[in-house]
Short mmCIF file of C-alpha atoms in Angstrom, two decimals:
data_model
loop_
_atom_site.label_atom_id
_atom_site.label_comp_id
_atom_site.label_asym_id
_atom_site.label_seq_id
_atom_site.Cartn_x
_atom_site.Cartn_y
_atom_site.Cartn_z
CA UNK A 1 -12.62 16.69 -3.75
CA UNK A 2 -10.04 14.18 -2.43
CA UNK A 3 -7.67 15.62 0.47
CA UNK A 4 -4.77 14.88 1.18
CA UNK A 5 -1.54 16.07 3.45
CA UNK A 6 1.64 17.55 2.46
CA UNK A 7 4.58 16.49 4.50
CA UNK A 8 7.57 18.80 4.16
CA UNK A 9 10.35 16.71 5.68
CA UNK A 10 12.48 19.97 5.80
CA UNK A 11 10.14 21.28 8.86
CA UNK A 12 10.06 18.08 11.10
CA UNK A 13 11.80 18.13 14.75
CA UNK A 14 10.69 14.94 15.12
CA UNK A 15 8.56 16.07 18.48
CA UNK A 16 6.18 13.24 17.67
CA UNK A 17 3.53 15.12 19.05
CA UNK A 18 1.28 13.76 15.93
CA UNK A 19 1.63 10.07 17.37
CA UNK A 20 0.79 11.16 20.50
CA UNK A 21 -2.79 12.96 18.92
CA UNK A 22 -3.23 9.58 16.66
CA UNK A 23 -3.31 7.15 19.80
CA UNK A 24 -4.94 9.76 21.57
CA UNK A 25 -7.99 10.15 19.12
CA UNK A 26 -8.20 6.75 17.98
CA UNK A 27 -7.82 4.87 21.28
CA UNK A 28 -5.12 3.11 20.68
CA UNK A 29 -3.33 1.73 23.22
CA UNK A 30 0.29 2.96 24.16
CA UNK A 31 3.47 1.27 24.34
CA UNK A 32 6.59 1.06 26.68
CA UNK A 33 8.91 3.09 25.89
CA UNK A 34 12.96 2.27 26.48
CA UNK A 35 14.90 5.31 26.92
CA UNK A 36 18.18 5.51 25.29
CA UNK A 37 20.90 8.12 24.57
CA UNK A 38 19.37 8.27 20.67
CA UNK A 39 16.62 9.52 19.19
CA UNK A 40 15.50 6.35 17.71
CA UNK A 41 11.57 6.16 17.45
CA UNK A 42 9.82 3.96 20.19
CA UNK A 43 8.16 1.61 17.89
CA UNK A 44 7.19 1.06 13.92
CA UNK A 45 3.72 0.57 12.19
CA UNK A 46 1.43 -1.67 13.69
CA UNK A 47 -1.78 -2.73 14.43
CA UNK A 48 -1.87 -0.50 17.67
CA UNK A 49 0.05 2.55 16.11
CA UNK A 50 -1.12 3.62 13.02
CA UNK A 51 1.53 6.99 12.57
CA UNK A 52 5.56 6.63 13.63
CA UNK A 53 8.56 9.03 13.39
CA UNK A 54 11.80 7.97 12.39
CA UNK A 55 15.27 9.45 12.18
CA UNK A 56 17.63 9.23 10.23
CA UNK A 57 21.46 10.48 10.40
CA UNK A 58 22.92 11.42 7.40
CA UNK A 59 26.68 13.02 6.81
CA UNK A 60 26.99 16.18 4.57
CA UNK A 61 30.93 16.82 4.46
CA UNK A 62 32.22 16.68 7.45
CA UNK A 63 28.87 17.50 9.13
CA UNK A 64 26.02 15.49 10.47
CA UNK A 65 22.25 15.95 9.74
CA UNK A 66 19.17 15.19 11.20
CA UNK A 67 16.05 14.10 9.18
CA UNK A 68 12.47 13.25 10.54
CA UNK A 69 10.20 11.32 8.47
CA UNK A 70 6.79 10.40 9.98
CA UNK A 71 4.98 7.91 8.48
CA UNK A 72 1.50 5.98 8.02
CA UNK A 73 -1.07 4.79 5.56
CA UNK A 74 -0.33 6.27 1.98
CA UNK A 75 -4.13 5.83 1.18
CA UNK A 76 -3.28 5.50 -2.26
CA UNK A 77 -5.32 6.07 -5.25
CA UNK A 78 -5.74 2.74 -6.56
CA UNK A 79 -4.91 1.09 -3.56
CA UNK A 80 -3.68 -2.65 -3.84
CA UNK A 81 -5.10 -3.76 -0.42
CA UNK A 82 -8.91 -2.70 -1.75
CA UNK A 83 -7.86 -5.00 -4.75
CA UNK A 84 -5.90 -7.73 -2.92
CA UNK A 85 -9.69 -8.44 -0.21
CA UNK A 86 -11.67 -11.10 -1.25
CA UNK A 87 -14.19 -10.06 1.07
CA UNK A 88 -13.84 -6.00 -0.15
CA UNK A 89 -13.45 -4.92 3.62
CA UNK A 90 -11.64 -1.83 2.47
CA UNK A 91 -12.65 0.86 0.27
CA UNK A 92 -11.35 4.02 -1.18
CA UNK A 93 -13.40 6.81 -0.21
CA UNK A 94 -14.20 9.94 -2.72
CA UNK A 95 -12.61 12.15 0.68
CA UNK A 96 -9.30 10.45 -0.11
CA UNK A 97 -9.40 7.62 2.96
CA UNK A 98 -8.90 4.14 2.54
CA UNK A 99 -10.73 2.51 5.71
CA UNK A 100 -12.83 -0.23 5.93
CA UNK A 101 -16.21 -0.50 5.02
CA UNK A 102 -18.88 1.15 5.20
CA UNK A 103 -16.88 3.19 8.48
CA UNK A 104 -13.73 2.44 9.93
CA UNK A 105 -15.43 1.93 12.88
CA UNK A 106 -16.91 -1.71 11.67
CA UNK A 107 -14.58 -4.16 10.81
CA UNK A 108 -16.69 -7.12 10.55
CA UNK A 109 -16.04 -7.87 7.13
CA UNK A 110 -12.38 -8.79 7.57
CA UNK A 111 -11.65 -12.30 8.26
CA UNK A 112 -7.39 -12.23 8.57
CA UNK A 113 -6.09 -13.32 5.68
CA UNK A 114 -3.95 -10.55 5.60
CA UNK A 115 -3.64 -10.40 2.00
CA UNK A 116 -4.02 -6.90 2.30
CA UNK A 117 -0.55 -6.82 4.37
CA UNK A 118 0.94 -8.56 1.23
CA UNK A 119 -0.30 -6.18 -1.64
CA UNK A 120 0.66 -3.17 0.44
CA UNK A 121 3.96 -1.43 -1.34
CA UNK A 122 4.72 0.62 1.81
CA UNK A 123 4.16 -2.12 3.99
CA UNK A 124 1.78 -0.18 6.39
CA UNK A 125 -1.36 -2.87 7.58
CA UNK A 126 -0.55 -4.29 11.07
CA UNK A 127 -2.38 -7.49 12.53
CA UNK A 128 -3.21 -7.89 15.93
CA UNK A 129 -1.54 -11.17 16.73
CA UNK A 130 -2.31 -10.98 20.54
CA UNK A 131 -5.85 -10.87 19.69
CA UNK A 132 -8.18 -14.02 19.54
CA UNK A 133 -10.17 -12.40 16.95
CA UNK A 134 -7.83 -10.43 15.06
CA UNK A 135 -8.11 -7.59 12.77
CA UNK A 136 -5.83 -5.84 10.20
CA UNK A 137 -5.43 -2.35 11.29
CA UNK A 138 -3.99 0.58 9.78
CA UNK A 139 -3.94 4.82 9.50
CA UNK A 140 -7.75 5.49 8.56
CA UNK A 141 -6.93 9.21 8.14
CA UNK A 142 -9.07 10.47 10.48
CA UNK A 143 -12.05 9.97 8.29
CA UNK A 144 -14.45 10.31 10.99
CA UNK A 145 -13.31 13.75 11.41
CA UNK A 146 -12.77 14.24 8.04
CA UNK A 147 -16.39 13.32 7.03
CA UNK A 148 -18.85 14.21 10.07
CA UNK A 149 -16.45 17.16 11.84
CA UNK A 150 -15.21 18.56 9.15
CA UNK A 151 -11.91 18.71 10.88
CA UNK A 152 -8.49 18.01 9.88
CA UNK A 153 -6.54 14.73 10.69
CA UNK A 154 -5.77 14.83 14.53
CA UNK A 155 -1.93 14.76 13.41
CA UNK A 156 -1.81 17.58 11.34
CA UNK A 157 -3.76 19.84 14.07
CA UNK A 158 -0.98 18.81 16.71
CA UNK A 159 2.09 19.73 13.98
CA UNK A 160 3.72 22.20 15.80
CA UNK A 161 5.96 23.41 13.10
CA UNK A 162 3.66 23.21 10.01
CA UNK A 163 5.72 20.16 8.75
CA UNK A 164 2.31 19.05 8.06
CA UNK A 165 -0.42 20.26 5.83
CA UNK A 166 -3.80 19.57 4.65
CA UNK A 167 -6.23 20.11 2.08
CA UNK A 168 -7.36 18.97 -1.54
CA UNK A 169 -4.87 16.98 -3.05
CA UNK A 170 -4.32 19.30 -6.12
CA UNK A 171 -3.71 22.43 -4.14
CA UNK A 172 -1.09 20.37 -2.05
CA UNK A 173 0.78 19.55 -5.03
CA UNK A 174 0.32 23.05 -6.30
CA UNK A 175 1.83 23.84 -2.91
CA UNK A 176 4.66 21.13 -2.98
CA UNK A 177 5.92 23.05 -6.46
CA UNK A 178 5.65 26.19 -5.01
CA UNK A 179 7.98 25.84 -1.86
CA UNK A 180 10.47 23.76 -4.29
CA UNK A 181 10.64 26.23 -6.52
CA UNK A 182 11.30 28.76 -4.13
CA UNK A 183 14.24 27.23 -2.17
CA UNK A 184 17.07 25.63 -3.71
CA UNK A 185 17.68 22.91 -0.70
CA UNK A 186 14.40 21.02 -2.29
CA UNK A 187 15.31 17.88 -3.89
CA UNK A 188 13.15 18.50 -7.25
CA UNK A 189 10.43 15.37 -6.86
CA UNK A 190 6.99 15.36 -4.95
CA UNK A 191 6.89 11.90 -3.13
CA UNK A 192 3.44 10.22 -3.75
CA UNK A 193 2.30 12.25 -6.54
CA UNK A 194 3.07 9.42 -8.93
CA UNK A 195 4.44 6.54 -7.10
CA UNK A 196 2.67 2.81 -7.55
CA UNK A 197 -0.56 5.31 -9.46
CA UNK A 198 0.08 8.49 -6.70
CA UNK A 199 -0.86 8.63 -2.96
CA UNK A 200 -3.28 10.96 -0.45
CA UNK A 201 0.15 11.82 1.35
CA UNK A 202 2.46 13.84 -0.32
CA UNK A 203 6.16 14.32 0.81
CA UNK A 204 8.88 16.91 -0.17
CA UNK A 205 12.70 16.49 0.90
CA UNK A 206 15.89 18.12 0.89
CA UNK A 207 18.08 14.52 1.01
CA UNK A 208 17.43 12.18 -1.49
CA UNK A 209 14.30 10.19 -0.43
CA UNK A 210 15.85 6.87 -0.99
CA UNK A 211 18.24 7.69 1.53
CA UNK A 212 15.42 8.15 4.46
CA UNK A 213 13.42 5.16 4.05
CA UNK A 214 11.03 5.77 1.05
CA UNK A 215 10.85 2.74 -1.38
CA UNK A 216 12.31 4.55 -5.31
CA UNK A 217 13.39 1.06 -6.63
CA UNK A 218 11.65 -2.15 -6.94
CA UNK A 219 14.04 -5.05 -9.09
CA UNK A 220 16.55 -2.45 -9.73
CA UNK A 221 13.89 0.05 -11.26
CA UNK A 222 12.36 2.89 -10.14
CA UNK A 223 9.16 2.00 -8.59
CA UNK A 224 6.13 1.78 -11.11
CA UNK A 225 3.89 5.26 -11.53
CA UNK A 226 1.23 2.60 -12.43
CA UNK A 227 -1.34 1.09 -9.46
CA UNK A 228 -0.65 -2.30 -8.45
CA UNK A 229 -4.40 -3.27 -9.34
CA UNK A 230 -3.79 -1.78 -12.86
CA UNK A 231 -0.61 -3.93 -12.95
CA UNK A 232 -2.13 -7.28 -11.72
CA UNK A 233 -5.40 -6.49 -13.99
CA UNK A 234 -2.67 -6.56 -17.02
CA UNK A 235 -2.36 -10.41 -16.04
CA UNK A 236 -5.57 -11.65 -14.69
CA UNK A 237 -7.42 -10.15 -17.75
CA UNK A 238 -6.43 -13.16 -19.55
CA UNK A 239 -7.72 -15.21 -17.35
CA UNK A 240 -10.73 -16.31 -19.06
CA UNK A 241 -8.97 -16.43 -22.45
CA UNK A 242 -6.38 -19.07 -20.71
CA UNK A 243 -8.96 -20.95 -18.81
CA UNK A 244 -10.98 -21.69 -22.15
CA UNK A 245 -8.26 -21.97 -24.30
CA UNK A 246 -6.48 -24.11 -22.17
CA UNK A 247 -9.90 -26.31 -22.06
CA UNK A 248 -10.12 -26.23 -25.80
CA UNK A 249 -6.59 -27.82 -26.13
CA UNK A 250 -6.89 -30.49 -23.81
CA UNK A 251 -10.73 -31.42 -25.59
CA UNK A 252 -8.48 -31.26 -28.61
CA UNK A 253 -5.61 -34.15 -27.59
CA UNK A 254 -8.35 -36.14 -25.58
CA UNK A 255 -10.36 -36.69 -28.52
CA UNK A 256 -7.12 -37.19 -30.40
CA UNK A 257 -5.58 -39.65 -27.94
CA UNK A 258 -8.85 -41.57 -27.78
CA UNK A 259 -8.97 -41.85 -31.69
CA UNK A 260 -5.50 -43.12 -31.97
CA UNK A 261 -6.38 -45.55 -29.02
CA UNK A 262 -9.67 -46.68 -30.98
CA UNK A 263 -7.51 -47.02 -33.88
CA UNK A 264 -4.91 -49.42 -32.33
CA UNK A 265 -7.69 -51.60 -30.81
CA UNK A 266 -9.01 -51.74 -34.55
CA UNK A 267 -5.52 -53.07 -36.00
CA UNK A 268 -5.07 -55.32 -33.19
CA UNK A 269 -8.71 -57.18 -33.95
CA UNK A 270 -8.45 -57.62 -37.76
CA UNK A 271 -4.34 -58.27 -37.56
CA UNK A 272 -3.54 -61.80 -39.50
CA UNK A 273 -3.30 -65.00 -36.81
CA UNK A 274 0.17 -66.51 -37.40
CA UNK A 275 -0.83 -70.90 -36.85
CA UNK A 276 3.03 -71.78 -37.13
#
């Protein structure tokens, strides 16, 4: 069964402790920090850090409230950067992970066109520009655990507050309805269920998700429930129809333009010689 990982916004401190486990477990290397009198995040999605907590401050009356939103790889569905790779570097596991193929561990496939990095609707693959063979890298949800450990994603085991949960992606959203339907504070919408053809991470929110940093409009709209393969398929399936047809038409005035040309010769050769 595909897993996946609830994240109940509501629960978050915003310890970061689960980007401290993710650059811990993956090797990643760490960045400098610069302390400030905020609680601003030390970084955003990158190449080198694959999970990032932001906050946000939001006023309720004459109050102000804190919200923690962590963030990574969606590992959607249908995602759009398997569909966007000419080479087919990535691949969507049956476990739920998007990672590259046939582990996350080999990345020899990708070349750097980072067309992946332009399908993404979350905006999560990172290059490594300072490298002189460069890779796209991104969130691989611990798959490696996932697969041969049968562990949970090194994030989730370092949640101190629960804020995090994981299991099989049905029982999470089983989950998600149960804890909104139980407090009132819930905004009424699982994040990821349906979004752009639904998502491996889940997230429920008591503020309105547009307000903390979650794409709900695209052109004025709310964001498709449809993959962006499925959408781009709608297009490219008439590919061959247009490539033929288009052929077809332009056999079609050649051998038009050529007979009216043949023509005009013809009148030209048999047209009466004025001796005056």
């Amino acid at each position: 069964m595909s897993k996946s990982v609830l994240v109940d916004i509501t629960r978050c401190i915003g310890c970061r402790s689960c980007m401290v486990s993710c650059k811990s477990w993956n090797n990643l290397p760490a960045k400098p920090s610069v302390f400030s009198n905020n609680w601003d995040s030390p970084g955003k999605l990158s190449a080198d850090t694959w999970t990032n907590v932001s906050s946000y401050v939001l006023e309720e009356g004459d109050q102000l409230k804190w919200s923690f939103v962590k963030r990574q790889c969606m590992h959607c569905n249908e995602p759009a950067c398997e569909s966007a790779c000419f080479t087919h570097s990535f691949v969507k596991t049956k476990e739920g992970a998007v990672i590259y193929k046939p582990t996350d561990l080999n990345k020899d496939y990708c070349v750097g066109c980072r067309y992946c990095m332009i399908a993404c609707p979350f905006g999560v693959p990172g290059f490594q520009w300072d490298k002189a063979f460069p890779y796209v890298q991104k969130c691989r949800f611990c798959y490696d655990r996932m697969k041969e450990e049968g562990l949970e994603p090194a994030c989730v085991t370092a949640c101190l507050t629960g804020a995090l949960t994981y299991g099989e992606r049905d029982k999470m959203l089983a989950l998600a309805q149960d804890r909104m339907s139980k407090d009132p504070r819930y905004i009424k919408h699982v994040y990821g269920e349906k979004e752009y053809g639904g998502t491996s991470w889940l997230y429920i929110s008591n503020v309105p998700f547009d307000k903390i940093g979650f794409r709900t409009e695209a052109f004025g709209k709310p964001v498709t429930q449809r993959s962006i393969p499925s959408l781009t398929w709608d297009v490219l399936k008439w590919t061959p129809y247009l490539f033929f047809g288009w052929g077809a038409i332009l056999t079609i005035m050649r051998a038009y333009t050529k007979r009216r040309a043949e023509h005009h010769d013809e009148s030209e050769m048999f047209e009466p010689v004025d001796n005056k």
